[in-house]
Coordinates of C-alpha atoms and ligand atoms in Angstrom, one line a residue:
M11 CA 165.8 220.6 258.9
H12 CA 163.6 217.8 259.4
T13 CA 165.1 214.4 260.7
D14 CA 163.6 211.0 261.1
F15 CA 165.2 208.2 262.9
R16 CA 164.7 204.6 261.5
K17 CA 165.6 201.2 262.5
D18 CA 163.2 199.1 260.3
I19 CA 165.1 199.1 257.0
T20 CA 166.7 195.7 256.4
I21 CA 169.7 194.6 254.6
R22 CA 167.3 192.6 252.3
Q23 CA 165.6 196.0 251.5
L24 CA 168.9 198.0 251.1
C25 CA 170.4 195.5 248.7
E26 CA 167.2 195.2 246.5
G27 CA 168.4 196.4 242.9
F28 CA 172.0 196.9 244.1
V29 CA 174.2 197.9 241.4
Y30 CA 178.0 198.0 241.7
N31 CA 179.9 199.6 238.8
E32 CA 183.4 197.8 238.6
F33 CA 184.5 200.2 235.9
D34 CA 184.1 203.4 238.3
E35 CA 184.5 201.6 241.5
K36 CA 181.2 202.7 242.8
G37 CA 178.3 201.2 244.4
L38 CA 175.6 203.0 242.6
F39 CA 171.9 202.3 243.7
G40 CA 170.0 200.3 246.3
L41 CA 166.4 200.2 247.9
N42 CA 165.1 199.1 244.6
G43 CA 166.1 202.1 242.8
K44 CA 165.2 204.7 245.6
L45 CA 168.7 205.1 246.9
V46 CA 171.6 206.9 245.4
I47 CA 174.7 205.3 247.3
Q48 CA 177.2 207.3 245.6
P49 CA 176.2 211.1 245.0
E50 CA 178.5 212.7 242.6
Y51 CA 180.2 214.5 245.5
Q52 CA 180.8 211.5 247.4
R53 CA 184.3 209.8 247.5
N54 CA 185.4 206.6 245.7
Y55 CA 184.8 203.3 247.2
I56 CA 188.0 202.7 249.5
Y57 CA 186.9 199.6 251.6
G58 CA 187.4 197.2 248.7
D59 CA 190.8 196.1 250.1
G60 CA 190.0 192.8 251.3
K61 CA 190.1 194.0 255.0
R62 CA 187.9 196.9 255.6
D63 CA 185.0 195.3 253.4
V64 CA 185.5 191.9 255.1
A65 CA 185.3 193.8 258.6
V66 CA 182.0 195.0 257.7
I67 CA 180.6 191.7 257.2
D68 CA 182.3 190.0 260.1
S69 CA 180.7 192.7 262.4
L70 CA 177.3 191.8 260.7
L71 CA 177.8 188.1 261.1
K72 CA 178.7 188.5 264.6
G73 CA 175.8 190.7 265.2
Y74 CA 177.9 193.8 266.1
P75 CA 176.3 197.3 265.4
L76 CA 177.6 198.8 262.2
G77 CA 177.2 202.5 263.4
L78 CA 174.8 205.2 262.4
I79 CA 174.0 205.6 258.7
Y80 CA 172.7 209.0 257.2
F81 CA 170.4 209.4 254.4
N82 CA 169.3 212.7 252.7
K83 CA 165.7 212.6 251.4
N84 CA 165.1 214.5 248.3
G85 CA 161.4 214.1 247.1
D86 CA 160.8 210.3 247.2
M87 CA 164.6 209.6 246.7
Y88 CA 167.3 209.1 249.3
E89 CA 171.1 209.7 249.0
V90 CA 173.7 208.4 251.1
L91 CA 175.3 211.2 253.3
D92 CA 177.4 209.0 255.3
G93 CA 177.6 205.1 255.3
Q94 CA 178.4 204.6 251.6
Q95 CA 181.5 202.6 252.2
R96 CA 179.5 200.2 254.6
I97 CA 176.5 199.7 252.3
T98 CA 178.9 199.2 249.3
S99 CA 180.4 196.5 251.2
I100 CA 177.3 194.9 252.3
G101 CA 176.0 195.2 248.6
R102 CA 179.0 193.6 246.9
F103 CA 179.1 190.8 249.6
V104 CA 175.4 189.8 248.9
T105 CA 176.1 189.9 245.2
N106 CA 179.0 187.4 245.8
K107 CA 181.7 190.1 244.9
F108 CA 184.1 188.8 247.8
A109 CA 184.2 186.1 250.5
V110 CA 184.7 186.1 254.3
N111 CA 186.2 183.4 256.4
V112 CA 183.6 181.3 258.2
N113 CA 185.0 178.3 260.3
D114 CA 188.3 178.9 258.5
Y115 CA 187.0 178.7 255.0
P116 CA 186.4 181.5 252.8
R117 CA 182.9 181.7 251.7
N118 CA 181.0 184.3 249.5
F119 CA 177.2 184.8 250.3
D120 CA 175.9 181.9 248.4
A121 CA 177.9 179.5 250.1
L122 CA 176.8 180.5 253.7
D123 CA 174.2 178.4 255.5
K124 CA 170.6 179.4 254.5
N125 CA 169.9 180.4 258.0
V126 CA 173.0 182.5 258.3
Q127 CA 172.0 184.0 254.8
E128 CA 168.5 184.9 256.2
D129 CA 169.7 186.4 259.4
L130 CA 172.0 188.6 257.7
L131 CA 169.3 189.7 255.2
N132 CA 166.9 190.5 258.0
T133 CA 169.4 192.4 259.8
T134 CA 168.1 195.9 260.4
L135 CA 170.2 199.1 260.0
T136 CA 170.3 202.2 262.1
I137 CA 169.6 205.0 259.7
Y138 CA 169.1 208.8 260.2
I139 CA 167.0 210.4 257.3
C140 CA 167.2 214.1 257.1
E141 CA 165.4 216.4 254.9
G142 CA 166.4 220.1 254.4
T143 CA 167.8 222.7 252.2
E144 CA 170.9 222.1 250.3
K145 CA 172.8 224.6 252.5
E146 CA 171.6 222.7 255.7
I147 CA 172.4 219.3 254.4
K148 CA 176.0 220.4 253.4
E149 CA 176.5 222.2 256.7
W150 CA 175.4 219.1 258.6
F151 CA 177.3 216.9 256.4
K152 CA 180.4 218.8 257.2
T153 CA 180.0 218.4 261.2
I154 CA 178.5 214.9 261.5
N155 CA 180.7 212.6 263.3
I156 CA 181.8 210.2 260.7
V157 CA 182.2 206.6 261.5
G158 CA 185.0 204.5 259.8
V159 CA 187.4 206.3 257.7
P160 CA 186.9 210.0 258.0
L161 CA 186.6 212.3 255.0
N162 CA 189.6 214.1 254.3
E163 CA 189.8 217.7 253.7
Q164 CA 189.4 217.5 250.0
E165 CA 186.7 215.1 250.1
L166 CA 184.7 217.6 252.3
L167 CA 185.5 220.5 250.2
N168 CA 183.8 218.3 247.0
A169 CA 180.9 217.9 249.1
V170 CA 180.6 221.5 250.3
Y171 CA 181.3 222.8 246.6
S172 CA 179.4 220.1 244.9
G173 CA 178.3 220.8 241.4
P174 CA 179.3 220.7 237.8
F175 CA 182.8 221.8 238.4
V176 CA 183.5 219.1 241.1
N177 CA 181.8 216.5 239.0
L178 CA 184.2 217.2 235.8
C179 CA 187.2 217.6 238.1
R180 CA 186.6 214.2 239.6
E181 CA 186.2 212.6 236.1
E182 CA 189.8 214.1 235.3
F183 CA 191.7 213.8 238.4
S184 CA 189.8 211.0 240.5
N185 CA 189.2 208.4 237.8
S186 CA 190.9 205.2 237.8
Q187 CA 190.7 205.0 234.1
N188 CA 192.9 207.9 233.5
S189 CA 196.1 206.6 232.0
N190 CA 197.8 209.8 233.0
I191 CA 197.8 208.8 236.7
Q192 CA 200.8 206.5 236.0
T193 CA 202.7 209.9 235.3
W194 CA 201.2 211.8 238.1
E195 CA 202.1 209.0 240.7
N196 CA 205.9 209.7 240.0
Y197 CA 205.5 213.3 241.3
I198 CA 202.6 213.5 243.6
P199 CA 202.0 211.4 246.7
G200 CA 198.6 209.7 247.6
T201 CA 196.1 208.3 245.3
Y202 CA 193.1 209.2 243.1
K203 CA 190.7 207.6 245.4
R204 CA 191.3 209.9 248.2
Q205 CA 191.3 212.9 245.9
D206 CA 195.1 213.6 245.9
Y207 CA 195.6 214.5 242.3
L208 CA 192.6 216.8 242.4
K209 CA 193.8 218.5 245.6
T210 CA 197.3 219.1 244.0
A211 CA 195.7 220.4 240.8
L212 CA 193.7 222.9 242.6
D213 CA 196.5 224.0 245.0
W214 CA 198.9 224.6 242.0
V215 CA 196.3 226.5 239.8
S216 CA 194.9 228.5 243.0
N217 CA 198.5 229.1 244.2
G218 CA 197.3 227.6 247.6
N219 CA 193.9 229.1 247.7
I220 CA 191.7 225.9 247.1
E221 CA 188.6 227.0 248.8
T222 CA 188.4 230.2 247.2
Y223 CA 189.0 228.7 243.8
M224 CA 186.4 226.1 244.2
G225 CA 183.8 228.5 245.4
T226 CA 184.5 230.8 242.3
H227 CA 184.4 228.1 239.7
R228 CA 181.7 225.8 241.5
N229 CA 179.2 226.3 238.7
D230 CA 181.5 226.2 235.8
D231 CA 180.4 223.8 233.1
N232 CA 184.2 223.2 232.1
I233 CA 187.7 222.7 233.6
N234 CA 189.9 224.1 230.9
E235 CA 191.9 226.2 233.3
I236 CA 193.0 223.9 236.0
K237 CA 193.3 221.1 233.4
K238 CA 195.7 223.3 231.4
Y239 CA 197.5 224.5 234.2
F240 CA 198.1 221.1 235.6
T241 CA 199.4 219.5 232.4
S242 CA 201.7 222.4 231.9
V243 CA 203.4 221.7 235.4
I244 CA 203.4 218.0 234.5
D245 CA 204.7 218.4 231.1
W246 CA 207.6 220.9 232.5
I247 CA 208.6 218.2 234.9
D248 CA 208.6 215.6 232.2
R249 CA 210.7 217.6 229.9
T250 CA 213.2 219.0 232.3
F251 CA 214.2 215.8 234.2
K252 CA 215.1 212.6 232.3
T253 CA 215.6 210.4 235.2
V254 CA 212.4 209.6 237.3
D255 CA 213.6 208.9 240.9
S256 CA 211.2 208.3 244.0
S257 CA 212.8 211.4 245.5
M258 CA 210.7 213.5 243.0
C259 CA 207.5 212.7 244.6
G260 CA 205.8 215.2 246.7
L261 CA 208.1 218.2 245.8
E262 CA 206.6 221.6 245.6
W263 CA 206.2 221.3 242.0
G264 CA 203.7 224.0 241.4
R265 CA 206.1 226.5 243.1
L266 CA 209.3 225.2 241.2
Y267 CA 207.4 225.4 237.9
E268 CA 206.4 229.2 238.5
E269 CA 210.1 230.0 239.8
Y270 CA 211.9 228.2 236.9
K271 CA 209.7 227.7 234.0
R272 CA 211.4 230.3 232.0
V273 CA 215.0 229.3 232.5
P274 CA 216.4 227.3 229.7
Y275 CA 218.3 224.1 230.7
D276 CA 220.7 221.7 229.0
V277 CA 218.5 218.6 230.0
N278 CA 221.3 216.1 229.5
K279 CA 223.8 218.1 231.7
L280 CA 220.9 218.6 234.3
D281 CA 220.3 214.8 234.3
E282 CA 224.1 214.1 234.7
I283 CA 224.3 216.3 237.7
I284 CA 221.2 215.0 239.3
N285 CA 222.5 211.3 238.8
E286 CA 225.9 212.2 240.4
L287 CA 224.1 214.1 243.3
L288 CA 221.7 211.1 243.7
A289 CA 224.6 208.7 244.1
D290 CA 226.4 210.8 246.7
W291 CA 226.1 209.2 250.0
R292 CA 227.0 212.6 252.0
I293 CA 223.9 214.2 250.7
N294 CA 221.1 213.5 253.4
D295 CA 218.1 215.1 251.6
K296 CA 218.0 213.7 248.2
K297 CA 214.6 216.0 247.7
G298 CA 216.7 219.1 247.8
I299 CA 218.7 218.1 244.8
Y300 CA 215.8 219.4 242.3
E301 CA 215.8 222.8 243.5
Y302 CA 219.5 223.1 244.0
V303 CA 220.1 222.1 240.3
L304 CA 217.3 224.0 239.1
S305 CA 218.8 227.1 240.7
G306 CA 222.0 226.5 238.8
E307 CA 223.7 225.0 242.0
A308 CA 223.2 228.3 243.6
L309 CA 225.3 228.5 247.0
E310 CA 222.3 229.6 249.0
K311 CA 220.3 226.6 247.8
K312 CA 223.1 224.2 249.0
P313 CA 221.7 223.9 252.3
L314 CA 218.9 222.1 250.8
L315 CA 220.9 219.1 250.3
N316 CA 221.6 218.9 254.0
I317 CA 225.1 217.5 253.6
R318 CA 225.9 214.9 256.2
L319 CA 228.3 215.5 259.0
F320 CA 231.9 215.3 258.7
D321 CA 233.2 211.6 258.1
K322 CA 234.5 209.8 261.2
S323 CA 238.0 209.4 260.1
V324 CA 238.2 213.3 259.2
I325 CA 237.0 214.0 262.9
K326 CA 239.6 211.5 264.3
S327 CA 242.7 213.0 262.4
V328 CA 241.7 216.6 262.8
Y329 CA 241.2 216.0 266.6
T330 CA 244.6 214.3 266.7
K331 CA 246.4 217.2 264.8
Q332 CA 244.6 219.7 266.8
T333 CA 245.4 218.2 270.1
K334 CA 248.8 217.6 269.5
E335 CA 249.5 221.4 268.5
A336 CA 247.6 222.5 271.5
Q337 CA 249.7 220.3 273.9
E338 CA 252.9 221.6 272.5
K339 CA 251.6 225.4 272.9
G340 CA 250.4 224.7 276.4
C341 CA 246.7 225.8 275.5
S342 CA 243.2 224.3 274.8
N343 CA 242.6 222.0 272.0
C344 CA 239.3 223.9 271.6
P345 CA 240.6 226.9 269.6
M346 CA 237.6 229.2 271.0
C347 CA 238.3 228.2 274.6
S348 CA 242.2 228.9 273.8
A349 CA 241.4 232.3 272.6
A350 CA 239.2 233.3 275.3
E351 CA 239.9 234.1 279.0
G352 CA 238.5 231.5 281.3
S353 CA 239.0 228.4 283.2
N354 CA 239.1 226.2 280.2
K355 CA 241.8 228.4 278.5
N356 CA 244.3 225.5 278.8
R357 CA 241.8 222.5 278.9
I358 CA 242.3 219.6 276.7
Y359 CA 239.1 218.0 275.8
K360 CA 238.6 214.3 275.1
E361 CA 237.4 213.6 271.5
N362 CA 233.8 212.8 272.7
E363 CA 233.8 216.2 274.4
M364 CA 234.1 218.0 271.1
D365 CA 232.1 218.4 267.9
A366 CA 233.3 218.9 264.1
D367 CA 232.6 222.2 262.9
H368 CA 232.6 224.0 259.4
A369 CA 235.4 226.5 259.4
T370 CA 233.7 228.3 256.5
A371 CA 230.0 227.9 257.4
W372 CA 228.2 225.4 255.1
S373 CA 225.6 228.2 254.2
K374 CA 228.5 230.2 252.9
G375 CA 229.5 227.4 250.5
G376 CA 232.1 225.7 253.0
A377 CA 232.8 222.3 252.2
T378 CA 232.4 219.2 254.4
D379 CA 235.8 217.8 254.0
I380 CA 239.2 217.8 256.0
S381 CA 240.5 221.3 254.8
N382 CA 237.2 222.8 256.4
C383 CA 236.8 221.0 259.4
V384 CA 237.6 222.3 262.9
M385 CA 237.1 220.6 266.3
L386 CA 235.2 222.6 269.0
C387 CA 234.3 221.8 272.7
K388 CA 230.4 221.0 272.7
T389 CA 229.7 224.3 274.2
H390 CA 231.5 226.5 271.8
N391 CA 230.1 224.5 268.8
R392 CA 226.5 224.9 270.1
S393 CA 227.0 228.6 270.5
K394 CA 227.9 229.0 267.0
G395 CA 224.3 228.0 266.3
N396 CA 223.1 225.9 263.6
R397 CA 225.0 226.9 260.4
Ligands
LIG1250 ZN1 235.5 225.8 273.6

C-alpha cells in the first residue's frame, strides 16, 4: 500500500463544489468533484447536532488542530476513509447551514469578518492519502485510530463487507425517510444513524451470526430474506401486543418470536394481563412481563419479573409474631438457629439483624406476601442462597 502525507490542501479547496444532501443527511462531494465525502459504506452524518459540528468550527477559528484525515485514492478520485464528519461540518458551515457564537453573537459564515473568513478558508488540513487494494484499504480502515466518534461495531462491519448488499440494507434500515422507523423505535433501542436497526435485523435473521451472514450475502443484489424476516418479527409484535409500552424496547424479540410465534393468543386477554402487571408496583422488572405472559404465565418464568422484597409492614408483623412465640418457648427467633445445635440456639435477634425470606421459594411459585414470609437471621438467610 502506498501512502502520501499532505499538508497543503486548504479548506477553500476542500469545500469547492461542496454538496450536502439534506434529504439523505450526507455530505457528498468536495475538492471540486474529486472527493467523495461519504462513500456508501460510511456512516450517516451524526455531527449535525449543534454541538459537535459547532465544536469543529470553534476549533478551526481558534487555530486548534483538527486531527488527521484519511483519504483513499482511487484513480484520480479520492474518498474519505476517516474525517467525513469533520469535513461535512466544515462544508455545511462554509455554505451557511449553521452558525457559531463569535463574541457572544451567533454568526454564520457570511456574517464573519472578511479576514476571519479568509483565515478559515486558507487553513490547511493534515491528510493521509493511501492507495492500495480494496482488501488493504479495508484492513487499514479497520485498524486506524479514529478521531472523534469511533465507528461502532456495525459501522465497521458495513465498511468491511461493503457492497451491493450493505447498500440496499442501509437504504432500508438506516434511512431517515423510512416511515417504519416510528414503529421500530418502539421495540429496538438506538437510531438509524448508528445502524442500530440494521444491526438488529441482521442479528435476528442470522440468529446472532451477523458477520457470517454479511460475508455470505455480501454480493447479493437483493435483501428479500432479511427484510421479510425482520418484517415478520415486527408484525408479530404488533399483532400480539395491543399496548405499546417503553418497557418493550430492547427485548430479545428475535428469540421470543422464534419461541412463541406458533402459539395462539387471545390478544385482548393478553393485553389485560400485561396492563395489570405493568401497574403492579411490586414488579421490579417490567421487561420480564412479556416473556412471562407469552409463556402462559409459566411458574419457571416468574423470576423474570423480579418481584420486590416483602413490604415493610409484613416484615414488622412477622418479626413481632415470631419473636413473641420464640420468647414464650425460650428458643431463638430465627427458626434455623433454633433447630440447630449451637451458641445461637436461644438467641433473640433484633429486627435489623434479620432478613425476610420466602418460606416456599419464589422460584417454586411462592408468593411475596405475609403467608409466605419467614424471618431468618442474616447468616441463615444468606446461606439459603439467592432463591
Ligand atoms: Zn439463624
